[in-house]
Amino acid sequence: MENMYDKGEEEGDGMVVRFKASARHLSSSSPFFRALLLSGFSESIKFKAEGSVAVSTKQWDADAFLYVLKILHCKHHELPRQVDLDMVAKVCVVGDFYGCQDAVRFATQCWITKLKPVPNNKYRPLLLWLWITFFFRMPASFNEVTSIIITQGKGVIGTLGLPIPAPIMGAINNRRREAITDLVNHIHEEHERYTSGDLGCSFECGSMMAGGIDRNLKFYKLRPVDGFEAPYHNHSYMSVVRTIEMFTTPRWYDVTSTYSSYGYQYTAHQCHDSTYASLRDGWNGHLDGLELKDFVKLR
């Protein structure tokens, strides 16, 4: 694979980088190039005659493509010992496109252990990690990453152009939406219990607590009229949880039987149902992630 890299030239709206690679190595490791060799097109005729092929890349990062070509030419020793998260994801995308996933996984596994830990609130790195954990078939990390995305993600989660299978993204978005809907439904169920008398020690107690829920929902804009409805743009499961935790509990005073020269005495109302603790029933610090085995066959 000598002189495999050509700096390239301007073509159209960007730089085109050309690589000269071994036809035998490419066709033995990549279904894409194997099909090209058998296609009968002019490229395949040149492919067979010269034993090498000039590959132009405009859609891929040049370094990522070069690393994959080195892998296919068994030049693992020429790969860098460490790359950043973006480069790992790019190499995986190239390997996935050309159908040489196993070769890429084998050659670049050492990169994974040197990456920084999975972030807990940054959208782009989380999506890159999602793609990487799927590509490398990492069940535990896949579960962790999807849990964070489902819990922290705001609005409909996209792929950033990564080839993450649609069923995975669909499951992430569905679980996130359903989790937030469950929170909202629980609030309305508790509101109904106050208005029906199932909660609250008296008519006054139930009325005050139900009215407090209405006021909080309006104040924090958690009503459909405020735009708060599925798929809950600009809201995450955790942001809704934290908002509910800030709900103000009504305070009022009951008349006591004690009478003095100052008139009737009043004491702050206290009963088991005069707090919004029940709104927090069933909350978790995080939502369960997805199981990789539900989307791909694991060895």
XYZ file of N, CA and C in Angstrom, residues 18-216:
597
model
N -7.741 11.429 -2.365
C -7.703 10.154 -3.070
C -6.696 9.221 -2.413
N -7.090 7.945 -2.323
C -6.223 6.921 -1.765
C -6.041 5.811 -2.795
N -4.849 5.288 -2.880
C -4.600 4.135 -3.728
C -4.453 2.932 -2.819
N -5.303 1.922 -3.032
C -5.350 0.797 -2.112
C -5.338 -0.525 -2.861
N -4.959 -1.577 -2.156
C -4.864 -2.919 -2.729
C -6.248 -3.501 -2.974
N -6.486 -3.922 -4.216
C -7.769 -4.530 -4.562
C -7.992 -5.803 -3.759
N -6.950 -6.590 -3.578
C -7.081 -7.867 -2.872
C -7.465 -7.651 -1.411
N -6.801 -6.728 -0.757
C -7.104 -6.482 0.646
C -8.519 -5.924 0.831
N -8.890 -5.000 -0.026
C -10.208 -4.390 0.115
C -11.320 -5.391 -0.140
N -11.191 -6.171 -1.194
C -12.252 -7.111 -1.552
C -12.364 -8.263 -0.565
N -11.274 -8.612 0.107
C -11.324 -9.722 1.059
C -11.953 -9.318 2.386
N -11.963 -8.028 2.671
C -12.460 -7.573 3.972
C -13.751 -6.778 3.905
N -14.088 -6.275 2.718
C -15.239 -5.390 2.609
C -16.229 -5.879 1.559
N -17.466 -6.172 1.946
C -18.499 -6.544 0.973
C -18.714 -5.467 -0.080
N -18.542 -4.216 0.311
C -18.724 -3.112 -0.624
C -17.733 -3.224 -1.774
N -16.466 -3.368 -1.456
C -15.442 -3.451 -2.500
C -15.486 -4.799 -3.222
N -15.925 -5.835 -2.535
C -16.077 -7.130 -3.191
C -17.151 -7.041 -4.269
N -18.247 -6.364 -3.957
C -19.310 -6.183 -4.938
C -18.836 -5.321 -6.097
N -18.019 -4.318 -5.792
C -17.466 -3.466 -6.841
C -16.601 -4.274 -7.792
N -15.839 -5.205 -7.253
C -14.954 -6.031 -8.068
C -15.740 -6.924 -9.020
N -16.925 -7.318 -8.600
C -17.727 -8.242 -9.399
C -18.809 -7.540 -10.215
N -18.848 -6.233 -10.164
C -19.973 -5.514 -10.756
C -19.958 -5.472 -12.276
N -18.778 -5.510 -12.889
C -18.693 -5.397 -14.343
C -18.596 -3.972 -14.828
N -18.676 -3.005 -13.924
C -18.524 -1.610 -14.307
C -17.058 -1.311 -14.608
N -16.820 -0.127 -15.151
C -15.450 0.236 -15.525
C -14.514 0.201 -14.323
N -15.052 0.561 -13.144
C -14.215 0.530 -11.949
C -13.729 -0.880 -11.657
N -14.616 -1.874 -11.844
C -14.227 -3.247 -11.529
C -13.213 -3.781 -12.533
N -13.310 -3.358 -13.791
C -12.340 -3.795 -14.804
C -10.948 -3.284 -14.445
N -10.880 -2.018 -14.054
C -9.599 -1.449 -13.640
C -9.129 -2.091 -12.339
N -10.076 -2.371 -11.487
C -9.808 -3.018 -10.211
C -9.071 -4.343 -10.441
N -9.614 -5.155 -11.357
C -9.041 -6.470 -11.640
C -7.709 -6.355 -12.379
N -7.647 -5.436 -13.320
C -6.457 -5.341 -14.175
C -5.234 -4.829 -13.417
N -5.410 -3.840 -12.575
C -4.269 -3.205 -11.921
C -3.980 -3.744 -10.522
N -4.958 -4.423 -9.941
C -4.749 -4.945 -8.596
C -4.825 -3.887 -7.518
N -5.142 -2.693 -7.918
C -5.299 -1.610 -6.948
C -6.414 -0.707 -7.439
N -6.862 0.147 -6.576
C -7.951 1.035 -6.935
C -7.704 2.397 -6.293
N -8.049 3.443 -7.023
C -7.972 4.796 -6.473
C -9.333 5.124 -5.880
N -9.354 5.355 -4.594
C -10.604 5.635 -3.899
C -10.633 7.103 -3.512
N -11.647 7.807 -3.972
C -11.801 9.216 -3.617
C -12.804 9.334 -2.480
N -12.524 10.213 -1.563
C -13.460 10.415 -0.458
C -13.758 11.891 -0.274
N -15.021 12.181 -0.286
C -15.466 13.541 -0.027
C -16.447 13.546 1.145
N -17.118 12.415 1.331
C -18.122 12.327 2.380
C -17.534 11.948 3.734
N -16.317 11.367 3.734
C -15.714 10.924 4.985
C -14.606 11.873 5.443
N -14.356 11.859 6.723
C -13.159 12.496 7.255
C -11.949 11.740 6.708
N -10.983 12.462 6.145
C -9.854 11.814 5.473
C -9.053 10.929 6.422
N -8.819 11.384 7.643
C -8.051 10.584 8.590
C -8.801 9.314 8.983
N -10.102 9.443 9.200
C -10.898 8.268 9.569
C -10.870 7.234 8.450
N -10.983 7.699 7.207
C -10.950 6.787 6.064
C -9.573 6.139 5.938
N -8.536 6.923 6.175
C -7.180 6.390 6.105
C -6.972 5.306 7.158
N -7.484 5.517 8.362
C -7.337 4.508 9.414
C -8.032 3.206 9.029
N -9.203 3.319 8.426
C -9.915 2.106 8.008
C -9.140 1.382 6.912
N -8.580 2.135 5.963
C -7.773 1.504 4.914
C -6.551 0.811 5.511
N -5.931 1.414 6.490
C -4.788 0.769 7.152
C -5.224 -0.530 7.825
N -6.391 -0.505 8.428
C -6.911 -1.719 9.070
C -7.126 -2.815 8.035
N -7.726 -2.461 6.901
C -7.998 -3.452 5.857
C -6.715 -3.963 5.213
N -5.651 -3.200 5.302
C -4.359 -3.624 4.753
C -3.449 -4.220 5.837
N -4.071 -4.554 6.990
C -3.341 -5.209 8.094
C -2.160 -4.375 8.593
N -2.313 -3.070 8.570
C -1.263 -2.184 9.073
C -1.709 -1.565 10.401
N -2.156 -2.419 11.309
C -2.648 -1.951 12.596
C -1.583 -1.177 13.357
N -0.339 -1.556 13.169
C 0.749 -0.904 13.899
C 0.922 0.562 13.506
N 0.325 0.965 12.395
C 0.431 2.360 11.964
C -0.710 3.228 12.504
N -1.627 2.617 13.233
C -2.721 3.385 13.821
C -2.226 4.127 15.060
N -2.801 5.286 15.341
C -2.436 5.979 16.583
C -2.902 5.172 17.792
N -2.201 5.304 18.883
C -2.562 4.549 20.078
C -3.793 5.115 20.772
N -4.074 6.368 20.518
C -5.204 7.008 21.179
C -5.790 8.076 20.264
N -7.113 8.133 20.188
C -7.808 9.175 19.433
C -8.965 9.670 20.292
N -9.564 10.789 19.875
C -10.663 11.326 20.673
C -11.984 10.668 20.291
N -13.024 11.034 21.026
C -14.347 10.433 20.849
C -14.869 10.635 19.436
N -14.698 11.836 18.895
C -15.170 12.127 17.545
C -14.529 11.198 16.519
N -13.220 10.985 16.627
C -12.532 10.159 15.645
C -12.960 8.697 15.751
N -13.154 8.206 16.961
C -13.639 6.831 17.109
C -14.979 6.677 16.394
N -15.875 7.636 16.609
C -17.192 7.571 15.973
C -17.082 7.629 14.452
N -16.207 8.487 13.937
C -16.031 8.610 12.488
C -15.489 7.322 11.881
N -14.504 6.714 12.534
C -13.940 5.456 12.030
C -15.015 4.370 12.025
N -15.835 4.343 13.057
C -16.923 3.362 13.113
C -17.922 3.575 11.977
N -18.208 4.822 11.652
C -19.139 5.120 10.555
C -18.580 4.615 9.229
N -17.300 4.878 8.984
C -16.672 4.413 7.741
C -16.666 2.890 7.700
N -16.276 2.255 8.798
C -16.253 0.800 8.844
C -17.625 0.197 8.641
N -18.637 0.847 9.196
C -20.009 0.355 9.034
C -20.460 0.462 7.587
N -20.139 1.575 6.942
C -20.558 1.783 5.555
C -19.951 0.735 4.630
N -18.683 0.419 4.829
C -17.999 -0.526 3.948
C -18.117 -1.976 4.417
N -18.895 -2.194 5.477
C -19.185 -3.553 5.901
C -18.019 -4.302 6.511
N -17.071 -3.596 7.085
C -15.902 -4.251 7.689
C -15.892 -3.997 9.196
N -17.059 -4.173 9.807
C -17.206 -3.867 11.229
C -16.282 -4.711 12.107
N -16.211 -6.006 11.834
C -15.401 -6.880 12.690
C -13.928 -6.485 12.659
N -13.432 -6.166 11.483
C -12.026 -5.775 11.361
C -11.755 -4.481 12.120
N -12.675 -3.543 12.014
C -12.499 -2.262 12.708
C -12.587 -2.459 14.219
N -13.540 -3.264 14.668
C -13.665 -3.517 16.111
C -12.378 -4.127 16.667
N -11.850 -5.106 15.967
C -10.651 -5.800 16.440
C -9.457 -4.850 16.535
N -9.309 -4.001 15.536
C -8.118 -3.149 15.462
C -8.186 -1.934 16.374
N -9.380 -1.500 16.713
C -9.510 -0.233 17.452
C -10.061 -0.399 18.864
N -10.206 -1.625 19.324
C -10.752 -1.853 20.661
C -9.955 -1.109 21.731
N -8.653 -0.998 21.532
C -7.800 -0.329 22.527
C -8.136 1.149 22.670
N -8.733 1.745 21.643
C -9.100 3.156 21.734
C -10.178 3.388 22.790
N -11.093 2.436 22.913
C -12.260 2.615 23.770
C -11.857 2.818 25.227
N -10.907 2.028 25.692
C -10.517 2.093 27.106
C -9.845 3.415 27.468
N -9.405 4.158 26.463
C -8.697 5.411 26.729
C -9.588 6.646 26.568
N -10.847 6.421 26.253
C -11.765 7.548 26.121
C -12.190 8.054 27.494
N -12.596 9.306 27.544
C -13.095 9.875 28.793
C -14.420 9.214 29.153
N -14.780 9.206 30.443
C -16.043 8.581 30.864
C -17.245 9.187 30.148
N -18.321 8.426 30.116
C -19.556 8.892 29.490
C -20.063 10.127 30.236
N -20.345 11.237 29.528
C -20.870 12.437 30.198
C -22.318 12.208 30.608
N -22.828 13.036 31.503
C -24.203 12.821 31.953
C -25.183 13.891 31.490
N -24.711 14.882 30.755
C -25.664 15.927 30.358
C -25.292 16.643 29.062
N -24.400 16.076 28.285
C -23.992 16.732 27.045
C -24.501 15.925 25.855
N -25.347 16.575 25.059
C -26.094 15.877 24.016
C -25.190 15.219 22.977
N -24.293 15.981 22.386
C -23.494 15.445 21.285
C -22.595 14.287 21.722
N -21.803 14.434 22.792
C -20.995 13.291 23.220
C -21.828 12.062 23.566
N -23.010 12.273 24.116
C -23.867 11.133 24.439
C -24.295 10.386 23.187
N -24.629 11.124 22.126
C -25.020 10.466 20.875
C -23.841 9.746 20.249
N -22.651 10.330 20.339
C -21.459 9.645 19.834
C -21.216 8.359 20.612
N -21.373 8.431 21.924
C -21.207 7.235 22.752
C -22.277 6.193 22.433
N -23.493 6.633 22.172
C -24.560 5.699 21.802
C -24.171 4.924 20.552
N -23.680 5.639 19.550
C -23.267 4.995 18.312
C -22.103 4.033 18.554
N -21.130 4.460 19.334
C -19.950 3.629 19.588
C -20.315 2.363 20.363
N -21.165 2.500 21.390
C -21.535 1.319 22.175
C -22.359 0.343 21.350
N -23.131 0.860 20.402
C -23.853 -0.041 19.496
C -22.880 -0.727 18.542
N -21.993 0.036 17.946
C -21.056 -0.514 16.967
C -20.165 -1.578 17.594
N -19.655 -1.312 18.790
C -18.735 -2.243 19.447
C -19.461 -3.323 20.255
N -20.785 -3.297 20.246
C -21.577 -4.309 20.953
C -21.196 -4.338 22.437
N -21.453 -3.221 23.108
C -21.105 -3.059 24.523
C -22.401 -2.951 25.337
N -22.994 -4.068 25.751
C -24.322 -4.053 26.383
C -24.433 -3.163 27.616
N -23.484 -3.269 28.544
C -23.577 -2.486 29.778
C -23.475 -0.988 29.500
N -22.525 -0.606 28.666
C -22.353 0.814 28.336
C -23.524 1.333 27.515
N -24.058 0.503 26.627
C -25.232 0.878 25.833
C -26.407 1.165 26.762
N -26.604 0.316 27.765
C -27.685 0.516 28.723
C -27.484 1.812 29.503
N -26.243 2.072 29.912
C -25.935 3.292 30.666
C -26.191 4.540 29.828
N -25.715 4.538 28.596
C -25.856 5.716 27.737
C -27.321 5.979 27.416
N -28.062 4.941 27.069
C -29.477 5.143 26.736
C -30.264 5.602 27.961
N -29.886 5.133 29.147
C -30.549 5.596 30.368
C -30.355 7.102 30.541
N -29.142 7.570 30.331
C -28.858 9.004 30.482
C -29.617 9.814 29.436
N -29.621 9.334 28.193
C -30.310 10.073 27.125
C -31.807 10.140 27.395
N -32.401 9.015 27.802
C -33.838 8.985 28.079
C -34.179 9.906 29.251
N -33.321 9.938 30.254
C -33.576 10.734 31.453
C -33.317 12.220 31.231
N -32.261 12.546 30.481
C -31.820 13.933 30.340
C -32.202 14.579 29.009
N -32.595 13.780 28.020
C -32.853 14.311 26.687
C -34.048 15.251 26.635
N -33.917 16.312 25.847
C -34.991 17.284 25.682
C -35.531 17.223 24.263
N -36.839 17.112 24.126
C -37.446 17.048 22.803
C -37.139 15.737 22.115
N -37.439 15.694 20.825
C -37.178 14.493 20.032
C -35.672 14.356 19.836
N -35.128 13.205 20.178
C -33.694 12.963 20.080
C -33.360 12.521 18.662
N -32.437 13.232 18.008
C -31.997 12.878 16.662
C -30.715 12.077 16.684
N -30.219 11.727 15.504
C -29.033 10.865 15.407
C -27.748 11.619 15.105
N -27.832 12.917 14.848
C -26.666 13.700 14.410
C -26.088 13.155 13.109
N -26.912 12.471 12.327
C -26.438 11.910 11.066
C -25.710 10.591 11.219
N -25.626 10.065 12.412
C -24.968 8.780 12.647
C -25.902 7.644 12.246
N -25.349 6.525 11.777
C -26.200 5.413 11.322
C -26.735 4.560 12.466
N -27.286 5.206 13.467
C -27.906 4.482 14.578
C -29.248 3.944 14.087
N -29.524 2.656 14.250
C -30.766 2.075 13.735
C -32.011 2.803 14.240
N -32.976 2.963 13.350
C -34.207 3.676 13.697
C -34.946 3.053 14.883
N -34.991 1.706 15.014
C -35.689 1.135 16.175
C -35.103 1.587 17.510
N -33.796 1.789 17.559
C -33.174 2.255 18.804
C -33.618 3.677 19.120
N -33.557 4.554 18.125
C -33.964 5.939 18.355
C -35.452 6.012 18.675
N -36.242 5.170 18.011
C -37.671 5.147 18.299
C -37.948 4.737 19.733
N -37.225 3.720 20.207
C -37.414 3.253 21.582
C -36.991 4.316 22.588
N -35.886 5.004 22.309
C -35.421 6.075 23.200
C -36.465 7.185 23.292
N -36.946 7.646 22.153
C -37.907 8.746 22.150
C -39.243 8.340 22.761
N -39.678 7.106 22.494
C -40.941 6.638 23.067
C -40.851 6.539 24.586
N -39.747 5.969 25.072
C -39.613 5.795 26.519
C -39.508 7.142 27.223
N -38.790 8.076 26.636
C -38.688 9.414 27.222
C -40.057 10.087 27.276
N -40.774 10.044 26.152
C -42.090 10.685 26.088
C -43.065 10.037 27.078
N -43.063 8.718 27.135
C -43.976 8.017 28.035
C -43.660 8.312 29.497
N -42.367 8.443 29.815
C -41.977 8.719 31.201
C -42.478 10.091 31.644
N -42.351 11.085 30.769
C -42.835 12.428 31.114
C -44.357 12.436 31.197
N -45.007 11.736 30.274
C -46.468 11.645 30.303
C -46.943 10.998 31.595
N -46.228 9.980 32.059
C -46.585 9.329 33.324
C -46.498 10.316 34.487
N -45.476 11.173 34.477
C -45.363 12.192 35.526
C -46.578 13.117 35.523
N -46.939 13.580 34.332
C -48.059 14.512 34.206
C -49.365 13.840 34.609
N -49.558 12.611 34.147
C -50.788 11.884 34.487
C -50.906 11.679 35.994
N -49.774 11.409 36.641
C -49.811 11.208 38.094
C -50.226 12.487 38.814
N -49.755 13.627 38.333
C -50.166 14.902 38.934
C -51.676 15.075 38.822
N -52.214 14.795 37.644
C -53.657 14.968 37.445
C -54.460 13.940 38.243
N -53.909 12.753 38.415
C -54.587 11.747 39.246
C -54.655 12.204 40.704
N -53.553 12.779 41.197
C -53.555 13.288 42.569
C -54.511 14.472 42.704
N -54.567 15.306 41.693
C -55.513 16.431 41.695
C -56.943 15.914 41.804
N -57.247 14.878 41.044
C -58.588 14.291 41.077
C -58.894 13.697 42.449
N -57.911 13.104 43.088
C -58.114 12.521 44.417
C -58.414 13.610 45.450
N -57.795 14.762 45.274
C -58.104 15.874 46.189
C -59.517 16.399 45.948
N -59.901 16.554 44.697
C -61.231 17.111 44.408
C -62.350 16.126 44.724
N -62.052 14.827 44.655
C -63.081 13.815 44.934
C -63.216 13.505 46.418
N -62.266 13.959 47.215
C -62.314 13.690 48.646
C -61.511 12.488 49.079
N -60.882 11.780 48.135
C -60.043 10.639 48.513
C -58.794 11.096 49.258
N -58.334 12.290 48.955
C -57.224 12.898 49.682
C -57.723 14.182 50.325
N -57.119 14.522 51.459
C -57.539 15.723 52.177
C -58.411 15.346 53.359
N -58.124 15.935 54.490
C -58.854 15.563 55.709
C -60.205 16.259 55.821
N -60.452 17.227 54.952
C -61.717 17.965 54.990
C -61.966 18.591 53.624
N -63.154 19.160 53.475
C -63.465 19.864 52.223
C -62.459 20.984 51.980
N -62.177 21.720 53.028
C -61.240 22.832 52.897
C -59.843 22.344 52.512
N -59.423 21.283 53.141
C -58.083 20.738 52.875
C -57.965 20.282 51.422
N -58.925 19.487 50.954
C -58.886 19.008 49.574
C -58.944 20.146 48.578
N -59.770 21.161 48.877
C -59.911 22.296 47.964
C -58.619 23.099 47.878
N -57.994 23.341 49.015
C -56.744 24.102 49.023
C -55.644 23.367 48.259
N -55.530 22.070 48.482
C -54.459 21.306 47.848
C -54.693 21.157 46.345
N -55.949 20.937 45.934
C -56.257 20.843 44.502
C -56.003 22.181 43.820
N -56.423 23.261 44.463
C -56.176 24.580 43.895
C -54.693 24.891 43.809
N -53.933 24.410 44.790
C -52.487 24.615 44.757
C -51.842 23.931 43.563
N -52.317 22.740 43.233
C -51.787 22.047 42.047
C -52.083 22.856 40.797
N -53.317 23.350 40.684
C -53.674 24.166 39.512
C -52.769 25.389 39.397
N -52.536 26.070 40.504
C -51.705 27.264 40.479
C -50.261 26.929 40.106
N -49.744 25.844 40.641
C -48.366 25.444 40.317
C -48.222 25.072 38.846
